Coordinates of C-alpha atoms and ligand atoms in Angstrom, one line a residue:
Chain A
M14 CA -46.4 -4.5 -4.0
K15 CA -47.7 -5.7 -0.6
I16 CA -46.5 -4.0 2.5
L17 CA -46.9 -5.1 6.1
V18 CA -46.4 -2.3 8.7
C19 CA -46.0 -3.3 12.3
I20 CA -47.7 -1.0 14.8
S21 CA -47.2 -1.0 18.5
K22 CA -49.1 0.9 21.1
T23 CA -46.9 2.8 23.6
P24 CA -47.5 5.3 26.4
D25 CA -47.4 8.9 25.4
T26 CA -43.9 10.4 25.6
T27 CA -44.9 12.6 28.6
A28 CA -46.6 9.7 30.5
K29 CA -45.5 9.4 34.1
I30 CA -43.5 6.3 34.5
A31 CA -44.5 4.5 37.7
F32 CA -45.1 0.9 38.7
T33 CA -47.6 -1.1 40.7
D34 CA -47.9 -4.6 42.2
N35 CA -44.6 -4.4 44.0
N36 CA -42.9 -2.9 41.0
T37 CA -43.8 -5.7 38.7
K38 CA -46.3 -3.9 36.5
F39 CA -46.3 -0.6 34.6
D40 CA -48.9 1.7 36.1
T41 CA -51.3 2.5 33.3
N42 CA -53.4 4.8 35.4
G43 CA -54.0 8.0 33.5
V44 CA -51.7 7.0 30.7
Q45 CA -52.5 8.2 27.2
W46 CA -51.6 5.7 24.5
I47 CA -50.1 6.6 21.2
I48 CA -48.8 4.8 18.1
N49 CA -45.1 4.2 18.8
P50 CA -43.5 7.2 17.1
Y51 CA -41.1 5.2 15.0
D52 CA -43.9 3.1 13.6
E53 CA -46.1 6.2 12.9
W54 CA -43.7 8.8 11.7
Y55 CA -41.4 6.7 9.7
S56 CA -42.5 3.2 8.7
L57 CA -46.2 4.0 8.3
V58 CA -45.7 7.3 6.5
R59 CA -43.1 5.8 4.1
A60 CA -45.5 2.9 3.3
I61 CA -48.2 5.5 2.5
E62 CA -45.8 7.4 0.3
L63 CA -45.0 4.2 -1.6
K64 CA -48.7 3.7 -2.2
E65 CA -49.1 7.3 -3.3
A66 CA -46.4 6.6 -5.9
D67 CA -47.9 3.3 -7.0
A68 CA -51.7 3.0 -6.4
S69 CA -51.6 -0.8 -6.8
T70 CA -49.7 -1.0 -3.5
V71 CA -51.6 -2.7 -0.7
I72 CA -50.7 -1.8 2.9
H73 CA -51.6 -4.0 5.9
L74 CA -51.1 -2.9 9.4
I75 CA -50.5 -5.4 12.2
T76 CA -50.5 -5.2 15.9
V77 CA -50.2 -7.8 18.6
G78 CA -52.3 -7.0 21.6
I79 CA -55.6 -7.3 23.3
A80 CA -58.7 -5.2 22.4
D81 CA -57.4 -2.0 24.1
A82 CA -54.9 -1.7 21.2
E83 CA -57.8 -0.9 18.8
P84 CA -58.0 2.9 19.2
V85 CA -54.3 3.1 18.3
I86 CA -54.6 0.9 15.3
R87 CA -57.7 2.9 14.1
K88 CA -55.6 6.0 14.5
A89 CA -52.9 4.4 12.3
L90 CA -55.6 3.5 9.7
A91 CA -56.6 7.2 9.7
L92 CA -53.2 8.0 8.4
G93 CA -53.4 5.4 5.7
G94 CA -53.3 1.7 5.0
D95 CA -55.9 -0.6 3.6
E96 CA -56.7 -2.9 6.4
A97 CA -55.4 -3.9 9.8
I98 CA -54.9 -7.2 11.6
R99 CA -54.8 -7.6 15.4
V100 CA -53.5 -10.7 16.9
N101 CA -55.6 -11.1 20.0
T102 CA -53.1 -11.8 22.8
E103 CA -51.4 -10.2 25.8
N104 CA -48.0 -8.9 24.8
S105 CA -45.1 -11.0 26.0
D106 CA -41.4 -10.8 25.0
A107 CA -40.1 -9.8 21.6
Y108 CA -39.7 -13.5 20.5
Y109 CA -43.3 -14.2 21.2
I110 CA -44.6 -11.0 19.4
A111 CA -42.3 -11.5 16.4
G112 CA -43.4 -15.1 16.2
Q113 CA -47.0 -14.1 16.0
I114 CA -46.3 -11.5 13.3
A115 CA -44.1 -13.9 11.3
E116 CA -47.0 -16.4 11.4
I117 CA -49.3 -13.9 9.7
A118 CA -46.5 -12.7 7.3
K119 CA -45.9 -16.3 6.2
H120 CA -49.4 -16.5 4.7
G121 CA -49.5 -12.9 3.5
Q122 CA -46.9 -12.9 0.7
Y123 CA -45.5 -9.5 1.7
D124 CA -42.8 -7.9 -0.4
L125 CA -41.8 -5.5 2.4
I126 CA -42.2 -5.5 6.2
F127 CA -41.6 -2.3 8.1
T128 CA -41.0 -1.9 11.8
G129 CA -39.9 1.1 13.8
K130 CA -36.3 1.1 15.0
E131 CA -37.6 0.3 18.5
T132 CA -40.6 0.9 20.7
I133 CA -40.2 3.8 23.1
D134 CA -41.4 1.7 26.1
Y135 CA -39.3 -1.5 26.0
N136 CA -36.5 -0.3 23.7
G137 CA -35.8 -3.8 22.4
S138 CA -34.9 -3.1 18.7
S139 CA -35.7 -6.8 18.2
I140 CA -38.9 -7.4 16.4
G141 CA -37.7 -6.7 12.9
G142 CA -34.6 -8.8 13.1
M143 CA -36.6 -11.7 14.6
I144 CA -39.3 -11.6 12.0
A145 CA -36.7 -11.7 9.2
E146 CA -35.1 -14.8 10.7
F147 CA -38.4 -16.5 11.2
L148 CA -39.1 -15.9 7.6
N149 CA -35.6 -16.5 6.4
I150 CA -35.4 -13.2 4.5
P151 CA -32.9 -10.3 4.8
Y152 CA -33.1 -7.7 7.4
V153 CA -31.8 -4.1 7.2
A154 CA -31.8 -2.3 10.6
L155 CA -31.9 1.4 11.4
A156 CA -32.8 2.7 8.0
T157 CA -32.6 6.5 7.5
K158 CA -33.8 6.4 3.9
F159 CA -35.8 3.9 1.8
E160 CA -36.3 3.9 -2.0
L161 CA -37.7 1.3 -4.3
N162 CA -36.5 0.5 -7.8
A163 CA -38.7 -2.2 -9.3
S164 CA -38.0 -5.3 -7.1
K165 CA -35.0 -3.8 -5.4
A166 CA -34.9 -1.7 -2.3
I167 CA -32.2 0.9 -1.9
I168 CA -31.7 1.6 1.8
T169 CA -29.5 4.0 3.7
R170 CA -28.8 2.7 7.2
E171 CA -27.0 4.0 10.2
I172 CA -23.6 2.6 11.1
E173 CA -21.4 3.9 14.0
G174 CA -20.3 7.3 13.0
G175 CA -21.8 7.3 9.5
E176 CA -24.1 5.8 7.0
E177 CA -24.1 3.0 4.5
I178 CA -26.1 2.6 1.3
C179 CA -27.2 -0.9 0.4
E180 CA -29.3 -2.7 -2.1
V181 CA -31.4 -5.7 -1.5
E182 CA -33.9 -7.7 -3.6
L183 CA -37.4 -7.9 -2.1
P184 CA -38.7 -9.3 0.2
V185 CA -37.0 -7.6 3.1
V186 CA -37.7 -6.5 6.6
V187 CA -36.6 -3.0 7.4
S188 CA -36.5 -1.1 10.7
C189 CA -37.1 2.6 10.2
Q190 CA -36.0 5.7 12.0
K191 CA -35.7 9.4 11.4
G192 CA -35.0 10.4 7.8
V193 CA -37.1 7.7 6.2
A194 CA -40.2 10.0 6.1
E195 CA -41.7 13.0 7.8
Q196 CA -44.5 13.0 10.4
R197 CA -48.0 13.5 9.1
I198 CA -51.2 14.6 10.8
P199 CA -54.3 12.6 10.0
N200 CA -57.1 14.6 8.3
M201 CA -60.8 14.4 8.7
R202 CA -61.3 12.3 5.6
G203 CA -58.7 9.8 6.8
I204 CA -60.4 9.6 10.2
M205 CA -63.8 8.9 8.6
A206 CA -62.4 6.4 6.2
A207 CA -60.6 4.5 9.0
R208 CA -63.9 3.7 10.7
T209 CA -64.9 1.5 7.8
K210 CA -61.6 -0.1 7.0
P211 CA -61.4 -3.8 7.9
L212 CA -59.8 -4.6 11.2
K213 CA -59.4 -8.4 11.3
V214 CA -58.9 -10.1 14.7
T215 CA -57.1 -13.4 14.7
E216 CA -56.2 -15.7 17.5
P217 CA -52.5 -16.2 18.4
V218 CA -50.6 -19.4 17.6
A219 CA -49.1 -21.4 20.4
F220 CA -45.7 -19.9 20.9
E221 CA -43.3 -19.5 23.8
S222 CA -41.5 -16.6 25.4
L223 CA -37.8 -16.8 26.1
T224 CA -37.5 -14.0 28.6
S225 CA -39.7 -12.4 31.2
I226 CA -39.7 -9.2 33.2
I227 CA -39.3 -9.8 36.9
S228 CA -39.5 -6.3 38.2
F229 CA -39.0 -2.6 37.3
E230 CA -37.1 0.1 39.0
L231 CA -36.7 3.9 38.7
P232 CA -33.3 5.5 38.4
H233 CA -31.8 7.2 41.5
A234 CA -32.7 10.9 41.7
K235 CA -29.9 13.4 41.1
A236 CA -28.5 15.1 44.2
G237 CA -29.4 18.5 42.8
V238 CA -27.7 21.0 40.6
K239 CA -24.7 23.0 41.6
L240 CA -25.1 26.5 40.1
I241 CA -22.1 28.5 39.1
P242 CA -22.4 32.3 38.4
A243 CA -22.6 33.2 34.7
D244 CA -19.4 35.3 34.9
Q245 CA -17.3 32.4 36.2
P246 CA -17.3 29.8 33.5
E247 CA -13.7 29.0 34.5
E248 CA -15.1 27.8 37.8
L249 CA -17.3 25.4 36.0
A250 CA -14.4 24.2 34.0
R251 CA -12.4 23.7 37.2
L252 CA -15.2 21.7 38.9
L253 CA -15.7 19.5 35.9
H254 CA -12.0 18.8 35.8
E255 CA -11.2 18.4 39.5
E256 CA -14.5 17.4 41.1
A257 CA -16.4 15.5 38.5
K258 CA -13.2 14.3 36.8
A259 CA -15.1 14.6 33.6
F260 CA -12.1 15.5 31.4
Chain B
M10 CA -18.5 -23.8 27.1
P11 CA -17.0 -20.4 26.7
V12 CA -18.7 -17.0 26.8
L13 CA -18.5 -15.7 23.2
I14 CA -18.2 -12.0 22.4
F15 CA -19.0 -10.6 19.0
I16 CA -16.2 -8.2 18.2
D17 CA -17.3 -5.5 15.8
T18 CA -15.0 -3.7 13.4
A19 CA -15.3 -0.7 11.2
E20 CA -12.9 -0.4 8.2
G21 CA -10.7 -3.1 9.8
H22 CA -10.6 -1.5 13.3
V23 CA -12.1 -2.8 16.5
K24 CA -14.8 -0.5 17.8
K25 CA -14.7 0.9 21.3
A26 CA -18.1 -0.5 22.1
S27 CA -16.6 -4.0 21.4
L28 CA -13.8 -3.4 23.9
E29 CA -16.5 -2.8 26.5
A30 CA -18.3 -5.9 25.4
I31 CA -15.1 -7.9 25.7
C32 CA -14.4 -6.7 29.2
Y33 CA -18.0 -7.4 30.2
G34 CA -18.0 -10.8 28.6
A35 CA -14.8 -11.6 30.4
K36 CA -16.3 -10.7 33.7
I37 CA -19.3 -13.0 33.1
A38 CA -16.9 -15.8 32.1
E39 CA -15.1 -15.2 35.4
Q40 CA -18.4 -15.4 37.3
L41 CA -19.2 -18.7 35.6
N42 CA -15.7 -20.1 35.9
T43 CA -15.2 -20.4 32.1
A44 CA -13.3 -18.7 29.4
A45 CA -14.2 -15.6 27.3
E46 CA -13.6 -16.0 23.5
G47 CA -14.0 -13.5 20.8
I48 CA -15.6 -13.7 17.3
V49 CA -14.3 -11.6 14.5
L50 CA -15.8 -11.7 11.1
S51 CA -14.2 -9.9 8.1
E52 CA -10.7 -8.8 7.4
V53 CA -8.9 -6.7 10.0
K54 CA -6.1 -4.3 10.3
D55 CA -5.7 -4.3 14.1
D56 CA -3.6 -6.8 16.0
L57 CA -6.3 -9.1 17.2
A58 CA -4.2 -11.1 19.5
S59 CA -3.6 -8.0 21.6
L60 CA -7.3 -8.0 22.5
G61 CA -6.2 -10.6 25.1
K62 CA -5.5 -7.7 27.4
Y63 CA -9.3 -7.0 27.6
G64 CA -9.9 -10.6 28.7
V65 CA -10.4 -12.9 25.7
T66 CA -8.3 -16.0 25.7
K67 CA -9.1 -17.0 22.1
I68 CA -10.4 -15.3 19.0
H69 CA -12.3 -17.2 16.4
H70 CA -11.6 -15.3 13.2
V71 CA -13.4 -15.8 9.9
N72 CA -11.1 -13.9 7.6
S73 CA -13.4 -13.4 4.7
V74 CA -13.8 -10.5 2.3
A75 CA -17.4 -11.5 1.9
L76 CA -18.0 -10.5 5.5
N77 CA -16.4 -7.0 5.2
H78 CA -19.9 -5.5 5.0
L79 CA -22.8 -6.4 7.3
D80 CA -25.5 -8.7 5.9
A81 CA -27.3 -9.7 9.1
Q82 CA -28.6 -13.0 7.6
V83 CA -25.1 -14.1 6.5
Y84 CA -23.5 -13.0 9.8
I85 CA -26.2 -14.9 11.9
K86 CA -25.4 -18.1 10.1
V87 CA -21.7 -17.8 10.6
I88 CA -22.0 -16.9 14.3
A89 CA -24.4 -19.8 14.8
Q90 CA -21.7 -22.1 13.4
I91 CA -19.1 -20.8 15.8
A92 CA -21.6 -21.0 18.7
E93 CA -22.3 -24.6 17.8
T94 CA -18.6 -25.6 17.5
T95 CA -17.6 -24.0 20.8
R96 CA -20.9 -25.1 22.4
A97 CA -21.2 -21.6 23.9
K98 CA -24.2 -20.9 26.0
I99 CA -23.8 -17.1 26.3
I100 CA -23.1 -14.7 23.5
V101 CA -22.4 -11.0 24.1
F102 CA -22.9 -8.2 21.7
S103 CA -22.7 -4.4 22.0
N104 CA -26.1 -2.9 21.6
N105 CA -24.8 -0.7 18.8
A106 CA -26.0 -0.5 15.2
D107 CA -24.5 -3.9 14.2
G108 CA -25.6 -5.6 17.4
K109 CA -29.1 -4.4 16.9
A110 CA -29.0 -5.8 13.4
I111 CA -27.6 -9.3 14.3
A112 CA -28.6 -10.2 17.9
P113 CA -32.4 -10.5 17.4
G114 CA -32.1 -12.9 14.4
L115 CA -29.5 -14.9 16.2
S116 CA -31.8 -15.2 19.1
V117 CA -34.4 -16.8 16.9
R118 CA -31.9 -19.1 15.1
L119 CA -30.4 -20.4 18.4
K120 CA -33.7 -20.1 20.3
A121 CA -31.7 -18.1 22.9
G122 CA -33.4 -15.5 25.1
L123 CA -32.1 -12.0 24.2
V124 CA -31.7 -9.0 26.5
S125 CA -31.0 -5.9 24.5
G126 CA -29.8 -2.8 26.2
A127 CA -28.3 -4.5 29.3
V128 CA -26.6 -2.2 31.8
T129 CA -25.4 -4.7 34.5
L130 CA -23.7 -8.0 34.8
P131 CA -26.1 -11.0 35.1
D132 CA -27.3 -12.0 38.5
T133 CA -26.9 -15.7 38.6
S134 CA -27.9 -16.2 42.3
K135 CA -31.3 -17.5 41.3
G136 CA -31.7 -18.0 37.6
F137 CA -30.2 -15.5 35.2
T138 CA -31.4 -12.0 35.4
L139 CA -30.1 -8.7 33.9
K140 CA -31.0 -5.1 34.2
K141 CA -31.9 -3.2 31.1
T142 CA -33.1 0.3 30.3
V143 CA -36.8 0.7 29.4
F144 CA -39.0 3.7 28.7
S145 CA -36.1 5.3 26.9
G146 CA -33.9 5.5 30.0
K147 CA -36.7 6.6 32.3
A148 CA -36.7 3.3 34.1
F149 CA -35.0 -0.1 34.3
A150 CA -36.4 -3.6 34.0
N151 CA -34.9 -6.7 35.5
V152 CA -35.3 -9.4 32.9
S153 CA -35.0 -13.1 33.4
V154 CA -33.6 -15.2 30.6
N155 CA -35.4 -18.5 30.7
T156 CA -33.5 -20.4 28.0
D157 CA -30.3 -22.5 28.2
K158 CA -28.6 -20.3 25.6
K159 CA -28.5 -16.6 26.2
I160 CA -27.7 -13.5 24.2
I161 CA -26.9 -10.2 25.8
A162 CA -26.6 -6.9 24.0
L163 CA -24.7 -4.5 26.3
N164 CA -25.5 -0.8 26.1
P165 CA -22.6 1.3 24.9
N166 CA -20.8 3.2 27.8
A167 CA -22.5 0.9 30.4
Y168 CA -19.4 -1.1 31.3
K169 CA -15.9 0.2 32.0
I170 CA -12.9 -0.9 29.9
E171 CA -10.1 -2.4 31.9
T172 CA -6.9 -4.0 30.8
R173 CA -4.7 -6.8 32.1
D174 CA -1.8 -8.8 30.8
G175 CA -2.8 -11.3 28.2
V176 CA -2.5 -12.3 24.6
A177 CA -5.4 -14.1 22.8
E178 CA -4.8 -17.2 20.8
M179 CA -5.9 -16.7 17.2
I180 CA -8.1 -19.5 15.8
P181 CA -8.9 -19.3 12.1
F182 CA -12.4 -20.5 11.7
Q183 CA -13.5 -22.1 8.4
A184 CA -17.1 -21.2 8.1
A185 CA -19.6 -21.7 5.3
V186 CA -20.3 -18.2 4.2
D187 CA -23.5 -17.7 2.1
D188 CA -23.7 -15.2 -0.7
G189 CA -25.5 -12.3 0.9
K190 CA -28.6 -10.7 -0.5
V191 CA -27.6 -7.2 0.9
K192 CA -25.1 -5.4 -1.3
V193 CA -23.4 -2.4 0.2
T194 CA -22.8 0.2 -2.5
K195 CA -21.5 3.1 -0.5
V196 CA -20.2 4.0 2.9
T197 CA -20.1 7.5 4.2
K198 CA -18.2 8.1 7.3
A199 CA -18.6 11.3 9.3
S200 CA -14.8 11.3 9.0
G201 CA -12.7 12.5 11.8
E202 CA -15.7 12.7 14.1
I203 CA -16.3 10.6 17.1
P204 CA -19.4 8.4 16.8
L205 CA -22.1 9.8 19.1
T206 CA -22.9 6.6 20.9
E207 CA -19.3 5.9 21.7
A208 CA -18.3 9.4 22.8
E209 CA -17.1 10.0 26.3
I210 CA -18.1 13.6 26.1
V211 CA -21.0 15.1 24.2
V212 CA -21.7 18.8 23.6
S213 CA -25.3 19.4 22.6
G214 CA -27.1 22.5 21.3
G215 CA -30.8 23.4 21.2
R216 CA -33.2 26.0 19.8
G217 CA -31.7 28.6 22.2
L218 CA -28.8 28.9 19.8
K219 CA -31.1 30.7 17.4
G220 CA -29.7 29.3 14.1
P221 CA -27.2 27.0 12.4
E222 CA -24.8 29.9 11.9
N223 CA -24.1 30.0 15.6
W224 CA -22.8 26.5 15.9
G225 CA -19.2 27.6 15.5
M226 CA -18.8 28.2 19.3
I227 CA -20.4 24.8 20.0
E228 CA -17.9 23.1 17.6
D229 CA -15.1 24.9 19.3
L230 CA -16.2 23.8 22.7
A231 CA -16.6 20.2 21.4
K232 CA -13.1 20.3 19.9
S233 CA -11.5 21.5 23.1
L234 CA -13.0 18.5 24.9
H235 CA -12.6 16.0 22.1
A236 CA -16.4 15.7 22.2
A237 CA -19.0 14.5 19.8
L238 CA -21.9 16.9 18.8
A239 CA -25.5 16.4 19.5
C240 CA -28.7 18.5 19.3
S241 CA -32.4 18.6 20.3
R242 CA -35.1 17.4 18.0
P243 CA -36.4 20.8 16.7
V244 CA -32.8 21.7 15.7
A245 CA -32.6 18.6 13.6
D246 CA -36.2 19.0 12.3
A247 CA -35.3 22.6 11.1
H248 CA -32.2 21.1 9.4
W249 CA -29.8 23.3 11.4
R250 CA -28.0 20.1 12.2
P251 CA -28.0 16.6 10.6
H252 CA -30.5 14.0 11.8
N253 CA -27.8 11.8 13.2
E254 CA -27.1 14.3 15.9
H255 CA -30.7 14.3 17.3
V256 CA -30.7 12.8 20.8
G257 CA -33.7 12.0 22.9
Q258 CA -36.6 9.6 23.1
T259 CA -37.1 9.6 19.4
G260 CA -33.5 10.1 18.5
I261 CA -30.3 8.5 19.7
A262 CA -30.1 7.5 23.3
I263 CA -26.7 8.2 24.8
A264 CA -24.9 7.7 28.1
P265 CA -21.6 9.6 28.0
N266 CA -19.4 10.5 30.9
L267 CA -20.2 14.2 30.4
Y268 CA -23.2 15.8 28.6
I269 CA -23.2 19.5 28.1
A270 CA -26.6 21.0 27.1
I271 CA -26.6 24.5 25.7
G272 CA -29.8 26.4 25.0
I273 CA -31.9 23.2 25.5
S274 CA -35.0 23.5 27.7
G275 CA -34.9 19.9 28.9
A276 CA -38.2 18.6 27.7
I277 CA -39.1 15.1 29.0
Q278 CA -38.5 13.6 25.6
H279 CA -35.1 15.1 25.4
L280 CA -34.1 14.0 28.9
A281 CA -35.2 10.5 28.1
G282 CA -32.3 10.0 25.7
V283 CA -29.6 11.6 27.8
N284 CA -30.4 11.2 31.5
R285 CA -28.1 8.2 31.8
S286 CA -25.1 10.5 31.3
K287 CA -22.8 10.4 34.3
T288 CA -22.4 14.2 34.7
I289 CA -24.8 16.7 33.1
V290 CA -24.0 20.4 32.6
V291 CA -26.7 22.8 31.6
I292 CA -26.2 26.3 30.2
N293 CA -29.5 28.1 29.8
K294 CA -30.6 31.7 30.3
D295 CA -33.9 30.7 31.9
P296 CA -33.5 29.7 35.5
E297 CA -36.8 27.9 35.3
A298 CA -35.7 25.6 32.4
P299 CA -36.6 22.0 33.5
F300 CA -33.2 20.8 32.5
F301 CA -31.7 22.3 35.7
K302 CA -33.6 19.6 37.7
A303 CA -31.8 16.9 35.9
A304 CA -28.4 18.6 35.9
D305 CA -25.3 18.2 38.1
Y306 CA -23.8 21.6 37.2
G307 CA -25.4 24.6 35.7
I308 CA -24.9 28.2 34.6
V309 CA -27.9 30.5 34.3
G310 CA -26.8 32.8 31.6
D311 CA -26.6 33.7 27.9
A312 CA -24.9 31.0 26.0
F313 CA -23.3 33.5 23.6
E314 CA -21.4 35.0 26.4
V315 CA -20.7 32.0 28.6
V316 CA -19.7 29.4 26.0
P317 CA -16.6 31.1 24.5
K318 CA -15.2 31.9 27.9
F319 CA -16.0 28.3 29.1
T320 CA -14.1 27.0 26.1
E321 CA -11.1 29.2 26.8
A322 CA -11.1 28.0 30.4
I323 CA -11.1 24.4 29.3
K324 CA -8.3 25.0 26.9
K325 CA -6.2 26.6 29.6
L326 CA -6.8 23.7 32.0
K327 CA -5.8 21.2 29.3
G328 CA -2.8 23.3 28.4
I329 CA -3.9 23.8 24.7
A330 CA -4.0 27.6 24.9
Ligands
FAD427 C1 -43.6 12.5 20.7 C2 -42.5 13.5 20.9 C3 -41.2 13.0 20.8 C4 -40.1 13.9 21.0 N1 -38.8 13.5 20.9 C5 -37.8 14.3 21.2 C6 -36.4 13.9 21.2 O1 -36.1 12.7 20.9 N2 -35.4 14.8 21.4 C7 -35.7 16.1 21.7 O2 -34.8 16.9 21.9 N3 -37.0 16.5 21.7 C8 -38.0 15.7 21.4 N4 -39.3 16.2 21.4 C9 -39.5 17.6 21.5 C10 -39.5 18.2 22.9 O3 -40.8 18.1 23.5 C11 -39.1 19.6 22.9 O4 -39.9 20.4 22.1 C12 -37.6 19.9 22.4 O5 -36.7 19.0 23.1 C13 -37.2 21.3 22.7 O6 -36.0 21.6 22.1 P1 -35.1 22.8 22.6 O7 -34.9 22.5 24.1 O8 -33.9 22.9 21.7 O9 -36.0 24.1 22.3 P2 -36.9 24.9 23.3 O10 -37.8 24.1 24.2 O11 -37.4 26.0 22.5 O12 -35.8 25.5 24.3 C14 -34.8 26.4 24.0 C15 -34.1 26.8 25.3 O13 -33.0 27.6 25.0 C16 -32.9 28.6 26.1 N5 -32.3 29.8 25.5 C17 -32.8 30.7 24.6 N6 -31.8 31.6 24.3 C18 -30.7 31.3 25.0 C19 -29.4 31.9 25.2 N7 -29.1 33.0 24.5 N8 -28.6 31.3 26.0 C20 -28.9 30.2 26.7 N9 -30.1 29.6 26.6 C21 -31.0 30.1 25.8 C22 -34.4 28.8 26.5 O14 -34.4 29.3 27.8 C23 -35.0 27.4 26.3 O15 -34.9 26.7 27.6 C24 -40.4 15.3 21.2 C25 -41.7 15.7 21.3 C26 -42.7 14.8 21.2 C27 -44.1 15.3 21.3

């Protein structure tokens, strides 16, 4: 069993969101970078569990990004995984990134490719579905549970207002979210081991982007809260009904 | 060259998010002086022609049992055939579970730039740009689509449903449908409940409620408002509530008309998933709770005292008590 886990670097969830250069660039000043939580907590941990269940499993991590992505990929290696690949290029749109990953995957003979359900910065939910189409293999999005039975994956996935269980022969691309696994904290042994695990750097293939970000903006600030005394919940109900027309 | 809208169904019924997508697609078609046409895969129970009242003039229907369950790979090929036949340049999805499964792969197949999580109509004054949410709702990005063909996945609750007079012409579409590799073996519906992402009103509980045994009053409030239930992350982590109710930066992102947060502090990660709600109400006993800064209405008080009375007041206003 060979698994490829896609790892993205994202700003910490408490990072201040601000923009520079006339609102065309994300302000990285003082920003702490973390492994995208969906990649870390769910896809990576599930891959590690599969290796714990079957020691012959090989896990490769992949990230697309310039050298500043290395601390994050080392942190991922501290959790688990055998080696990492970094495609040395500036990030562009999802099509470009998925194209780079698919290029590596084509030569890697992976049985399973995991992504997070989305990254918490660009919220695209696109990479997994694009990789699958580039490779012409099935894609199961928004998994909440993932089991293996020989060469078959049994996956529970989110649908509107419920869940669906499906079976699919490997290889498959799966995007993972809550439920697939539980967050783990790297231990000292893992951190030490990560230092010597191979981190291969490869150059990107020529590939285009289909979209580009022109500018960013912040939402309008709220006007301020209207406080209602605790003994007058009927006044709150009235305001919601008549003023906010919320029901 | 019509604007195509993927119309998503569940158990044969058209989803609310798809009605929003139809209205949105129809508006784009109007901007571009063309027609809006729907795509329905799978068997349906609803009267599809009546979807004309949301703005589609035709519906391309592949009436196939094989498509009753989603296999993204199979769906993508069928949609690509319809796009080719109609020579459509713009395809609209809802950015819901199915949209997220299909649109990215279709983008690769058609080499069409994809904007997922769009919240506005395209600006076509120079090029083709759309606003989408980024940083889990903490900001927006204006994205330019640089390809001839374009795919838009519209966020649920981002576009208002409007009706007009109109009946859609039904066009049975004969598509080559592959045998899928994904076999659905079981579907569990949270029956009778309103899907969280589609809900107009959401009632949400946090750690301040002390334990799962106290959710009765939250459920009562939700019922009185015909609302969906949500919760903060620690509540789902502690298994007080199911995972699929967890909202926030690492849970589900929602944008209902009304979000009522009870016993939730309003941590930045929680706010990220809910701050696009139109009206936010906070009930919290701590006047310093950060959530009040993001709220429109608030009560500083003990939820156990406030909520039952609040529910009674709502029932009275709605004439159900
Ligand atoms: C990487 C990361 C991602 C995260 N993602 C998410 C996410 O997606 N969603 C999410 O929700 N959280 C997320 N969190 C957790 C987040 O930081 C907070 O810890 C969490 O939202 C707090 O949940 P809470 O408000 O229910 O609990 P608490 O912070 O414990 O707040 C409980 C509140 O209840 C109030 N209260 C207590 N008793 C009463 C009473 N009787 N009546 C009224 N009010 C009362 C208190 O005043 C307090 O404000 C994330 C954290 C990290 C680090």
